[in-house]
Amino acid sequence: MKNGFSILELMTAIAVISIIAGIGYPAISNFGKVENYQSDLATIRGQINIVRQFSLENGHAYRLKVVNDDVNNNSSLEVWRAQGLNRFNIKYHKSTTPPCSEFGGSGNQGVQETELTKQLEYFVIKKCNLLTGSCTPVSVDDNYFCFLPDASSPENIKATIESTGNAGKKTEFIHFYKSGFFNNGKRM
């Protein structure tokens, strides 16, 4: 009786290990990407809902300003509240060009609610200047989403969400509607 493995046993073991590695490698290489993507998407949704809620409760116009860091491929979502006599005036905020561009205060920015700022680790968001076709981003100063005192939006808006390689390297759209409703993916 000899100790050891036959060549057939070794070949079978190598084949089984190869099959397991072939199945497991894609799962390991994608580990965490879906979770990173969903985490940032949940942060965006939560931030939009909070700002809409504040606009409705406080009766002020609010902006959700997106500050992109294109070098590190991440963003900050800053919350700005209108101040002054027109902070409650829905028609006024709709009439400015672009809508909600005159919020009073220093530089017409309004008041920043710094404690509400959220960070996106894997996303860059760019507001588009048109609803149809490919996205041509607006200027950095106009990269915000406005919510009026009744939680509606002054205009229909489309924006791109671009995720980094750590979140699947996907690009999709987020859409805002005048009703205040929003969705990501295809326009409804």
mmCIF file of N, CA and C in Angstrom, residues 3-126:
data_model
loop_
_atom_site.group_PDB
_atom_site.id
_atom_site.type_symbol
_atom_site.label_atom_id
_atom_site.label_comp_id
_atom_site.label_asym_id
_atom_site.label_seq_id
_atom_site.Cartn_x
_atom_site.Cartn_y
_atom_site.Cartn_z
ATOM 1 N N ASN A 3 1.349 5.461 0.093
ATOM 2 C CA ASN A 3 0.731 6.697 0.558
ATOM 3 C C ASN A 3 0.826 7.743 -0.552
ATOM 4 N N GLY A 4 -0.200 8.628 -0.657
ATOM 5 C CA GLY A 4 -0.162 9.683 -1.660
ATOM 6 C C GLY A 4 -1.400 9.634 -2.544
ATOM 7 N N PHE A 5 -1.381 10.475 -3.548
ATOM 8 C CA PHE A 5 -2.518 10.600 -4.456
ATOM 9 C C PHE A 5 -2.124 10.122 -5.833
ATOM 10 N N SER A 6 -3.090 9.572 -6.519
ATOM 11 C CA SER A 6 -2.840 9.178 -7.899
ATOM 12 C C SER A 6 -2.971 10.415 -8.782
ATOM 13 N N ILE A 7 -2.472 10.316 -9.995
ATOM 14 C CA ILE A 7 -2.552 11.431 -10.926
ATOM 15 C C ILE A 7 -4.008 11.777 -11.230
ATOM 16 N N LEU A 8 -4.882 10.794 -11.264
ATOM 17 C CA LEU A 8 -6.305 11.020 -11.522
ATOM 18 C C LEU A 8 -6.942 11.801 -10.373
ATOM 19 N N GLU A 9 -6.589 11.469 -9.150
ATOM 20 C CA GLU A 9 -7.126 12.188 -7.999
ATOM 21 C C GLU A 9 -6.641 13.647 -7.998
ATOM 22 N N LEU A 10 -5.374 13.878 -8.318
ATOM 23 C CA LEU A 10 -4.837 15.229 -8.384
ATOM 24 C C LEU A 10 -5.522 16.055 -9.476
ATOM 25 N N MET A 11 -5.721 15.447 -10.641
ATOM 26 C CA MET A 11 -6.366 16.150 -11.753
ATOM 27 C C MET A 11 -7.813 16.493 -11.388
ATOM 28 N N THR A 12 -8.499 15.613 -10.705
ATOM 29 C CA THR A 12 -9.878 15.866 -10.289
ATOM 30 C C THR A 12 -9.919 17.012 -9.283
ATOM 31 N N ALA A 13 -9.015 17.015 -8.327
ATOM 32 C CA ALA A 13 -8.973 18.077 -7.326
ATOM 33 C C ALA A 13 -8.670 19.427 -7.980
ATOM 34 N N ILE A 14 -7.741 19.455 -8.914
ATOM 35 C CA ILE A 14 -7.407 20.703 -9.613
ATOM 36 C C ILE A 14 -8.599 21.187 -10.440
ATOM 37 N N ALA A 15 -9.309 20.288 -11.080
ATOM 38 C CA ALA A 15 -10.478 20.668 -11.876
ATOM 39 C C ALA A 15 -11.574 21.268 -10.987
ATOM 40 N N VAL A 16 -11.823 20.665 -9.836
ATOM 41 C CA VAL A 16 -12.851 21.168 -8.915
ATOM 42 C C VAL A 16 -12.452 22.564 -8.399
ATOM 43 N N ILE A 17 -11.192 22.733 -8.028
ATOM 44 C CA ILE A 17 -10.717 24.032 -7.537
ATOM 45 C C ILE A 17 -10.821 25.085 -8.641
ATOM 46 N N SER A 18 -10.504 24.722 -9.865
ATOM 47 C CA SER A 18 -10.605 25.660 -10.995
ATOM 48 C C SER A 18 -12.044 26.100 -11.229
ATOM 49 N N ILE A 19 -12.972 25.176 -11.144
ATOM 50 C CA ILE A 19 -14.393 25.510 -11.331
ATOM 51 C C ILE A 19 -14.864 26.448 -10.229
ATOM 52 N N ILE A 20 -14.514 26.153 -9.002
ATOM 53 C CA ILE A 20 -14.916 27.017 -7.874
ATOM 54 C C ILE A 20 -14.297 28.410 -8.027
ATOM 55 N N ALA A 21 -13.033 28.476 -8.410
ATOM 56 C CA ALA A 21 -12.376 29.773 -8.597
ATOM 57 C C ALA A 21 -13.022 30.546 -9.751
ATOM 58 N N GLY A 22 -13.371 29.858 -10.823
ATOM 59 C CA GLY A 22 -14.003 30.516 -11.969
ATOM 60 C C GLY A 22 -15.364 31.089 -11.624
ATOM 61 N N ILE A 23 -16.091 30.435 -10.773
ATOM 62 C CA ILE A 23 -17.410 30.921 -10.352
ATOM 63 C C ILE A 23 -17.259 32.025 -9.306
ATOM 64 N N GLY A 24 -16.325 31.866 -8.397
ATOM 65 C CA GLY A 24 -16.175 32.807 -7.285
ATOM 66 C C GLY A 24 -15.483 34.103 -7.631
ATOM 67 N N TYR A 25 -14.593 34.125 -8.631
ATOM 68 C CA TYR A 25 -13.834 35.331 -8.941
ATOM 69 C C TYR A 25 -14.715 36.523 -9.311
ATOM 70 N N PRO A 26 -15.699 36.367 -10.203
ATOM 71 C CA PRO A 26 -16.543 37.536 -10.511
ATOM 72 C C PRO A 26 -17.270 38.082 -9.282
ATOM 73 N N ALA A 27 -17.702 37.202 -8.412
ATOM 74 C CA ALA A 27 -18.385 37.652 -7.206
ATOM 75 C C ALA A 27 -17.424 38.414 -6.293
ATOM 76 N N ILE A 28 -16.211 37.956 -6.200
ATOM 77 C CA ILE A 28 -15.220 38.620 -5.352
ATOM 78 C C ILE A 28 -14.810 39.954 -5.965
ATOM 79 N N SER A 29 -14.636 39.993 -7.294
ATOM 80 C CA SER A 29 -14.203 41.242 -7.920
ATOM 81 C C SER A 29 -15.282 42.322 -7.861
ATOM 82 N N ASN A 30 -16.563 41.940 -7.761
ATOM 83 C CA ASN A 30 -17.659 42.906 -7.645
ATOM 84 C C ASN A 30 -18.066 43.163 -6.199
ATOM 85 N N PHE A 31 -17.366 42.565 -5.268
ATOM 86 C CA PHE A 31 -17.731 42.679 -3.869
ATOM 87 C C PHE A 31 -17.765 44.136 -3.431
ATOM 88 N N GLY A 32 -18.881 44.573 -2.921
ATOM 89 C CA GLY A 32 -19.027 45.912 -2.382
ATOM 90 C C GLY A 32 -19.483 46.961 -3.377
ATOM 91 N N LYS A 33 -19.354 46.716 -4.680
ATOM 92 C CA LYS A 33 -19.714 47.747 -5.665
ATOM 93 C C LYS A 33 -21.204 48.056 -5.636
ATOM 94 N N VAL A 34 -22.020 47.034 -5.570
ATOM 95 C CA VAL A 34 -23.472 47.250 -5.529
ATOM 96 C C VAL A 34 -23.846 47.964 -4.234
ATOM 97 N N GLU A 35 -23.235 47.557 -3.139
ATOM 98 C CA GLU A 35 -23.524 48.187 -1.858
ATOM 99 C C GLU A 35 -23.093 49.659 -1.854
ATOM 100 N N ASN A 36 -21.923 49.967 -2.439
ATOM 101 C CA ASN A 36 -21.468 51.356 -2.519
ATOM 102 C C ASN A 36 -22.432 52.193 -3.351
ATOM 103 N N TYR A 37 -22.866 51.652 -4.471
ATOM 104 C CA TYR A 37 -23.803 52.355 -5.345
ATOM 105 C C TYR A 37 -25.124 52.614 -4.617
ATOM 106 N N GLN A 38 -25.671 51.588 -4.004
ATOM 107 C CA GLN A 38 -26.949 51.714 -3.306
ATOM 108 C C GLN A 38 -26.851 52.660 -2.112
ATOM 109 N N SER A 39 -25.704 52.672 -1.442
ATOM 110 C CA SER A 39 -25.512 53.566 -0.296
ATOM 111 C C SER A 39 -25.576 55.034 -0.719
ATOM 112 N N ASP A 40 -24.841 55.390 -1.784
ATOM 113 C CA ASP A 40 -24.878 56.771 -2.259
ATOM 114 C C ASP A 40 -26.249 57.130 -2.823
ATOM 115 N N LEU A 41 -26.893 56.192 -3.506
ATOM 116 C CA LEU A 41 -28.225 56.450 -4.043
ATOM 117 C C LEU A 41 -29.218 56.687 -2.900
ATOM 118 N N ALA A 42 -29.100 55.925 -1.829
ATOM 119 C CA ALA A 42 -29.968 56.126 -0.659
ATOM 120 C C ALA A 42 -29.701 57.486 -0.006
ATOM 121 N N THR A 43 -28.450 57.921 0.011
ATOM 122 C CA THR A 43 -28.117 59.242 0.559
ATOM 123 C C THR A 43 -28.774 60.339 -0.271
ATOM 124 N N ILE A 44 -28.717 60.216 -1.591
ATOM 125 C CA ILE A 44 -29.361 61.205 -2.464
ATOM 126 C C ILE A 44 -30.861 61.244 -2.204
ATOM 127 N N ARG A 45 -31.491 60.097 -2.217
ATOM 128 C CA ARG A 45 -32.941 60.040 -1.996
ATOM 129 C C ARG A 45 -33.320 60.635 -0.639
ATOM 130 N N GLY A 46 -32.574 60.258 0.376
ATOM 131 C CA GLY A 46 -32.854 60.768 1.719
ATOM 132 C C GLY A 46 -32.686 62.276 1.800
ATOM 133 N N GLN A 47 -31.635 62.788 1.178
ATOM 134 C CA GLN A 47 -31.378 64.228 1.216
ATOM 135 C C GLN A 47 -32.493 64.991 0.484
ATOM 136 N N ILE A 48 -32.919 64.490 -0.657
ATOM 137 C CA ILE A 48 -34.012 65.135 -1.396
ATOM 138 C C ILE A 48 -35.278 65.149 -0.559
ATOM 139 N N ASN A 49 -35.596 64.032 0.051
ATOM 140 C CA ASN A 49 -36.811 63.959 0.869
ATOM 141 C C ASN A 49 -36.751 64.886 2.081
ATOM 142 N N ILE A 50 -35.587 64.995 2.698
ATOM 143 C CA ILE A 50 -35.437 65.892 3.852
ATOM 144 C C ILE A 50 -35.647 67.350 3.431
ATOM 145 N N VAL A 51 -35.034 67.744 2.317
ATOM 146 C CA VAL A 51 -35.157 69.126 1.852
ATOM 147 C C VAL A 51 -36.599 69.422 1.453
ATOM 148 N N ARG A 52 -37.247 68.506 0.782
ATOM 149 C CA ARG A 52 -38.662 68.700 0.436
ATOM 150 C C ARG A 52 -39.503 68.844 1.693
ATOM 151 N N GLN A 53 -39.232 68.022 2.691
ATOM 152 C CA GLN A 53 -39.976 68.081 3.956
ATOM 153 C C GLN A 53 -39.779 69.420 4.652
ATOM 154 N N PHE A 54 -38.518 69.898 4.706
ATOM 155 C CA PHE A 54 -38.249 71.195 5.328
ATOM 156 C C PHE A 54 -38.949 72.325 4.591
ATOM 157 N N SER A 55 -38.949 72.281 3.258
ATOM 158 C CA SER A 55 -39.599 73.353 2.503
ATOM 159 C C SER A 55 -41.090 73.388 2.805
ATOM 160 N N LEU A 56 -41.686 72.231 2.944
ATOM 161 C CA LEU A 56 -43.112 72.150 3.242
ATOM 162 C C LEU A 56 -43.403 72.593 4.678
ATOM 163 N N GLU A 57 -42.609 72.123 5.623
ATOM 164 C CA GLU A 57 -42.827 72.457 7.034
ATOM 165 C C GLU A 57 -42.544 73.921 7.344
ATOM 166 N N ASN A 58 -41.452 74.466 6.783
ATOM 167 C CA ASN A 58 -41.028 75.827 7.109
ATOM 168 C C ASN A 58 -41.605 76.880 6.182
ATOM 169 N N GLY A 59 -42.110 76.449 5.028
ATOM 170 C CA GLY A 59 -42.661 77.399 4.078
ATOM 171 C C GLY A 59 -41.624 78.245 3.373
ATOM 172 N N HIS A 60 -40.365 77.799 3.366
ATOM 173 C CA HIS A 60 -39.278 78.501 2.679
ATOM 174 C C HIS A 60 -38.935 77.741 1.393
ATOM 175 N N ALA A 61 -38.330 78.455 0.453
ATOM 176 C CA ALA A 61 -37.728 77.783 -0.697
ATOM 177 C C ALA A 61 -36.360 77.264 -0.258
ATOM 178 N N TYR A 62 -35.977 76.095 -0.757
ATOM 179 C CA TYR A 62 -34.684 75.483 -0.440
ATOM 180 C C TYR A 62 -33.994 75.069 -1.729
ATOM 181 N N ARG A 63 -32.670 75.053 -1.672
ATOM 182 C CA ARG A 63 -31.861 74.510 -2.764
ATOM 183 C C ARG A 63 -31.016 73.377 -2.222
ATOM 184 N N LEU A 64 -30.914 72.331 -3.014
ATOM 185 C CA LEU A 64 -29.983 71.244 -2.745
ATOM 186 C C LEU A 64 -28.854 71.432 -3.750
ATOM 187 N N LYS A 65 -27.770 72.037 -3.283
ATOM 188 C CA LYS A 65 -26.651 72.375 -4.162
ATOM 189 C C LYS A 65 -25.662 71.209 -4.191
ATOM 190 N N VAL A 66 -25.282 70.817 -5.406
ATOM 191 C CA VAL A 66 -24.332 69.723 -5.594
ATOM 192 C C VAL A 66 -22.959 70.327 -5.859
ATOM 193 N N VAL A 67 -22.012 70.015 -4.986
ATOM 194 C CA VAL A 67 -20.633 70.476 -5.141
ATOM 195 C C VAL A 67 -19.793 69.247 -5.480
ATOM 196 N N ASN A 68 -19.433 69.142 -6.755
ATOM 197 C CA ASN A 68 -18.683 67.981 -7.231
ATOM 198 C C ASN A 68 -17.184 68.173 -7.059
ATOM 199 N N ASP A 69 -16.520 67.097 -6.691
ATOM 200 C CA ASP A 69 -15.061 67.041 -6.672
ATOM 201 C C ASP A 69 -14.678 66.064 -7.789
ATOM 202 N N ASP A 70 -14.439 66.603 -8.984
ATOM 203 C CA ASP A 70 -14.165 65.751 -10.144
ATOM 204 C C ASP A 70 -12.835 65.018 -10.039
ATOM 205 N N VAL A 71 -11.915 65.515 -9.232
ATOM 206 C CA VAL A 71 -10.627 64.850 -9.067
ATOM 207 C C VAL A 71 -10.805 63.546 -8.284
ATOM 208 N N ASN A 72 -11.559 63.615 -7.185
ATOM 209 C CA ASN A 72 -11.756 62.432 -6.337
ATOM 210 C C ASN A 72 -13.067 61.701 -6.631
ATOM 211 N N ASN A 73 -13.832 62.197 -7.613
ATOM 212 C CA ASN A 73 -15.101 61.583 -8.014
ATOM 213 C C ASN A 73 -16.062 61.396 -6.855
ATOM 214 N N ASN A 74 -16.308 62.480 -6.130
ATOM 215 C CA ASN A 74 -17.321 62.452 -5.081
ATOM 216 C C ASN A 74 -18.004 63.810 -5.034
ATOM 217 N N SER A 75 -19.006 63.945 -4.197
ATOM 218 C CA SER A 75 -19.798 65.175 -4.138
ATOM 219 C C SER A 75 -20.233 65.475 -2.721
ATOM 220 N N SER A 76 -20.556 66.747 -2.506
ATOM 221 C CA SER A 76 -21.234 67.188 -1.295
ATOM 222 C C SER A 76 -22.616 67.676 -1.694
ATOM 223 N N LEU A 77 -23.604 67.368 -0.885
ATOM 224 C CA LEU A 77 -24.967 67.851 -1.098
ATOM 225 C C LEU A 77 -25.243 68.891 -0.011
ATOM 226 N N GLU A 78 -25.173 70.150 -0.394
ATOM 227 C CA GLU A 78 -25.366 71.256 0.550
ATOM 228 C C GLU A 78 -26.814 71.733 0.499
ATOM 229 N N VAL A 79 -27.342 72.102 1.656
ATOM 230 C CA VAL A 79 -28.715 72.601 1.755
ATOM 231 C C VAL A 79 -28.665 74.103 2.029
ATOM 232 N N TRP A 80 -29.369 74.873 1.177
ATOM 233 C CA TRP A 80 -29.438 76.328 1.305
ATOM 234 C C TRP A 80 -30.895 76.746 1.412
ATOM 235 N N ARG A 81 -31.178 77.626 2.370
ATOM 236 C CA ARG A 81 -32.540 78.117 2.621
ATOM 237 C C ARG A 81 -32.649 79.564 2.174
ATOM 238 N N ALA A 82 -33.750 79.890 1.496
ATOM 239 C CA ALA A 82 -33.989 81.273 1.068
ATOM 240 C C ALA A 82 -34.228 82.147 2.291
ATOM 241 N N GLN A 83 -33.830 83.400 2.187
ATOM 242 C CA GLN A 83 -34.097 84.360 3.264
ATOM 243 C C GLN A 83 -34.576 85.658 2.631
ATOM 244 N N GLY A 84 -35.087 86.529 3.450
ATOM 245 C CA GLY A 84 -35.583 87.801 2.952
ATOM 246 C C GLY A 84 -37.077 87.749 2.673
ATOM 247 N N LEU A 85 -37.586 88.808 2.091
ATOM 248 C CA LEU A 85 -39.024 88.946 1.875
ATOM 249 C C LEU A 85 -39.603 87.904 0.917
ATOM 250 N N ASN A 86 -38.813 87.437 -0.036
ATOM 251 C CA ASN A 86 -39.331 86.513 -1.048
ATOM 252 C C ASN A 86 -39.140 85.036 -0.694
ATOM 253 N N ARG A 87 -38.719 84.742 0.507
ATOM 254 C CA ARG A 87 -38.432 83.344 0.853
ATOM 255 C C ARG A 87 -39.664 82.442 0.776
ATOM 256 N N PHE A 88 -40.865 83.027 0.924
ATOM 257 C CA PHE A 88 -42.103 82.242 0.880
ATOM 258 C C PHE A 88 -42.796 82.333 -0.478
ATOM 259 N N ASN A 89 -42.298 83.153 -1.388
ATOM 260 C CA ASN A 89 -42.994 83.515 -2.610
ATOM 261 C C ASN A 89 -42.694 82.526 -3.745
ATOM 262 N N ILE A 90 -43.624 81.641 -4.001
ATOM 263 C CA ILE A 90 -43.459 80.614 -5.021
ATOM 264 C C ILE A 90 -43.308 81.237 -6.404
ATOM 265 N N LYS A 91 -44.172 82.188 -6.747
ATOM 266 C CA LYS A 91 -44.118 82.819 -8.076
ATOM 267 C C LYS A 91 -42.789 83.532 -8.299
ATOM 268 N N TYR A 92 -42.289 84.183 -7.271
ATOM 269 C CA TYR A 92 -41.015 84.886 -7.399
ATOM 270 C C TYR A 92 -39.886 83.906 -7.749
ATOM 271 N N HIS A 93 -39.783 82.805 -7.026
ATOM 272 C CA HIS A 93 -38.700 81.848 -7.257
ATOM 273 C C HIS A 93 -38.821 81.183 -8.621
ATOM 274 N N LYS A 94 -40.046 80.987 -9.106
ATOM 275 C CA LYS A 94 -40.235 80.428 -10.448
ATOM 276 C C LYS A 94 -39.802 81.421 -11.524
ATOM 277 N N SER A 95 -39.927 82.726 -11.253
ATOM 278 C CA SER A 95 -39.678 83.747 -12.275
ATOM 279 C C SER A 95 -38.210 84.129 -12.428
ATOM 280 N N THR A 96 -37.355 83.813 -11.461
ATOM 281 C CA THR A 96 -35.945 84.173 -11.589
ATOM 282 C C THR A 96 -35.279 83.281 -12.629
ATOM 283 N N THR A 97 -34.183 83.750 -13.214
ATOM 284 C CA THR A 97 -33.491 82.983 -14.248
ATOM 285 C C THR A 97 -32.071 82.697 -13.801
ATOM 286 N N PRO A 98 -31.706 81.428 -13.625
ATOM 287 C CA PRO A 98 -32.579 80.256 -13.584
ATOM 288 C C PRO A 98 -33.462 80.291 -12.340
ATOM 289 N N PRO A 99 -34.496 79.456 -12.305
ATOM 290 C CA PRO A 99 -35.386 79.456 -11.134
ATOM 291 C C PRO A 99 -34.609 79.251 -9.833
ATOM 292 N N CYS A 100 -35.046 79.949 -8.815
ATOM 293 C CA CYS A 100 -34.448 79.879 -7.469
ATOM 294 C C CYS A 100 -33.015 80.391 -7.426
ATOM 295 N N SER A 101 -32.668 81.300 -8.318
ATOM 296 C CA SER A 101 -31.300 81.806 -8.337
ATOM 297 C C SER A 101 -31.098 83.002 -7.414
ATOM 298 N N GLU A 102 -32.190 83.587 -6.916
ATOM 299 C CA GLU A 102 -32.072 84.737 -6.034
ATOM 300 C C GLU A 102 -32.682 84.397 -4.674
ATOM 301 N N PHE A 103 -31.812 83.975 -3.771
ATOM 302 C CA PHE A 103 -32.232 83.494 -2.461
ATOM 303 C C PHE A 103 -31.987 84.495 -1.350
ATOM 304 N N GLY A 104 -31.539 85.706 -1.692
ATOM 305 C CA GLY A 104 -31.249 86.701 -0.673
ATOM 306 C C GLY A 104 -29.928 86.409 0.020
ATOM 307 N N GLY A 105 -29.547 87.292 0.907
ATOM 308 C CA GLY A 105 -28.311 87.106 1.667
ATOM 309 C C GLY A 105 -27.075 87.370 0.829
ATOM 310 N N SER A 106 -25.942 86.981 1.329
ATOM 311 C CA SER A 106 -24.658 87.212 0.684
ATOM 312 C C SER A 106 -24.589 86.470 -0.655
ATOM 313 N N GLY A 107 -24.415 87.215 -1.741
ATOM 314 C CA GLY A 107 -24.303 86.608 -3.064
ATOM 315 C C GLY A 107 -25.578 85.957 -3.560
ATOM 316 N N ASN A 108 -26.722 86.303 -2.964
ATOM 317 C CA ASN A 108 -28.016 85.711 -3.329
ATOM 318 C C ASN A 108 -28.058 84.201 -3.115
ATOM 319 N N GLN A 109 -27.216 83.697 -2.213
ATOM 320 C CA GLN A 109 -27.156 82.261 -1.949
ATOM 321 C C GLN A 109 -28.133 81.808 -0.871
ATOM 322 N N GLY A 110 -28.604 82.728 -0.040
ATOM 323 C CA GLY A 110 -29.444 82.358 1.084
ATOM 324 C C GLY A 110 -28.589 81.982 2.271
ATOM 325 N N VAL A 111 -29.114 81.120 3.125
ATOM 326 C CA VAL A 111 -28.418 80.682 4.333
ATOM 327 C C VAL A 111 -28.123 79.191 4.213
ATOM 328 N N GLN A 112 -26.864 78.842 4.403
ATOM 329 C CA GLN A 112 -26.509 77.425 4.325
ATOM 330 C C GLN A 112 -26.848 76.731 5.633
ATOM 331 N N GLU A 113 -27.509 75.600 5.529
ATOM 332 C CA GLU A 113 -27.819 74.742 6.671
ATOM 333 C C GLU A 113 -26.696 73.701 6.756
ATOM 334 N N THR A 114 -25.552 74.106 7.318
ATOM 335 C CA THR A 114 -24.341 73.283 7.271
ATOM 336 C C THR A 114 -24.509 71.915 7.928
ATOM 337 N N GLU A 115 -25.339 71.837 8.940
ATOM 338 C CA GLU A 115 -25.512 70.552 9.638
ATOM 339 C C GLU A 115 -26.236 69.524 8.769
ATOM 340 N N LEU A 116 -26.839 69.967 7.673
ATOM 341 C CA LEU A 116 -27.568 69.061 6.778
ATOM 342 C C LEU A 116 -26.732 68.584 5.591
ATOM 343 N N THR A 117 -25.502 69.074 5.447
ATOM 344 C CA THR A 117 -24.656 68.669 4.318
ATOM 345 C C THR A 117 -24.350 67.178 4.408
ATOM 346 N N LYS A 118 -24.492 66.502 3.283
ATOM 347 C CA LYS A 118 -24.185 65.064 3.191
ATOM 348 C C LYS A 118 -23.122 64.851 2.134
ATOM 349 N N GLN A 119 -22.308 63.823 2.326
ATOM 350 C CA GLN A 119 -21.243 63.483 1.387
ATOM 351 C C GLN A 119 -21.622 62.247 0.583
ATOM 352 N N LEU A 120 -21.329 62.299 -0.697
ATOM 353 C CA LEU A 120 -21.446 61.130 -1.567
ATOM 354 C C LEU A 120 -20.030 60.655 -1.854
ATOM 355 N N GLU A 121 -19.740 59.409 -1.539
ATOM 356 C CA GLU A 121 -18.378 58.906 -1.690
ATOM 357 C C GLU A 121 -18.051 58.456 -3.104
ATOM 358 N N TYR A 122 -19.073 58.061 -3.878
ATOM 359 C CA TYR A 122 -18.810 57.419 -5.159
ATOM 360 C C TYR A 122 -19.535 58.063 -6.336
ATOM 361 N N PHE A 123 -20.256 59.155 -6.125
ATOM 362 C CA PHE A 123 -21.074 59.771 -7.169
ATOM 363 C C PHE A 123 -20.641 61.197 -7.471
ATOM 364 N N VAL A 124 -20.811 61.562 -8.741
ATOM 365 C CA VAL A 124 -20.753 62.940 -9.190
ATOM 366 C C VAL A 124 -22.092 63.195 -9.877
ATOM 367 N N ILE A 125 -22.747 64.302 -9.530
ATOM 368 C CA ILE A 125 -24.063 64.620 -10.085
ATOM 369 C C ILE A 125 -23.959 65.918 -10.867
ATOM 370 N N LYS A 126 -24.445 65.885 -12.096
ATOM 371 C CA LYS A 126 -24.404 67.081 -12.941
ATOM 372 C C LYS A 126 -25.787 67.334 -13.526
#
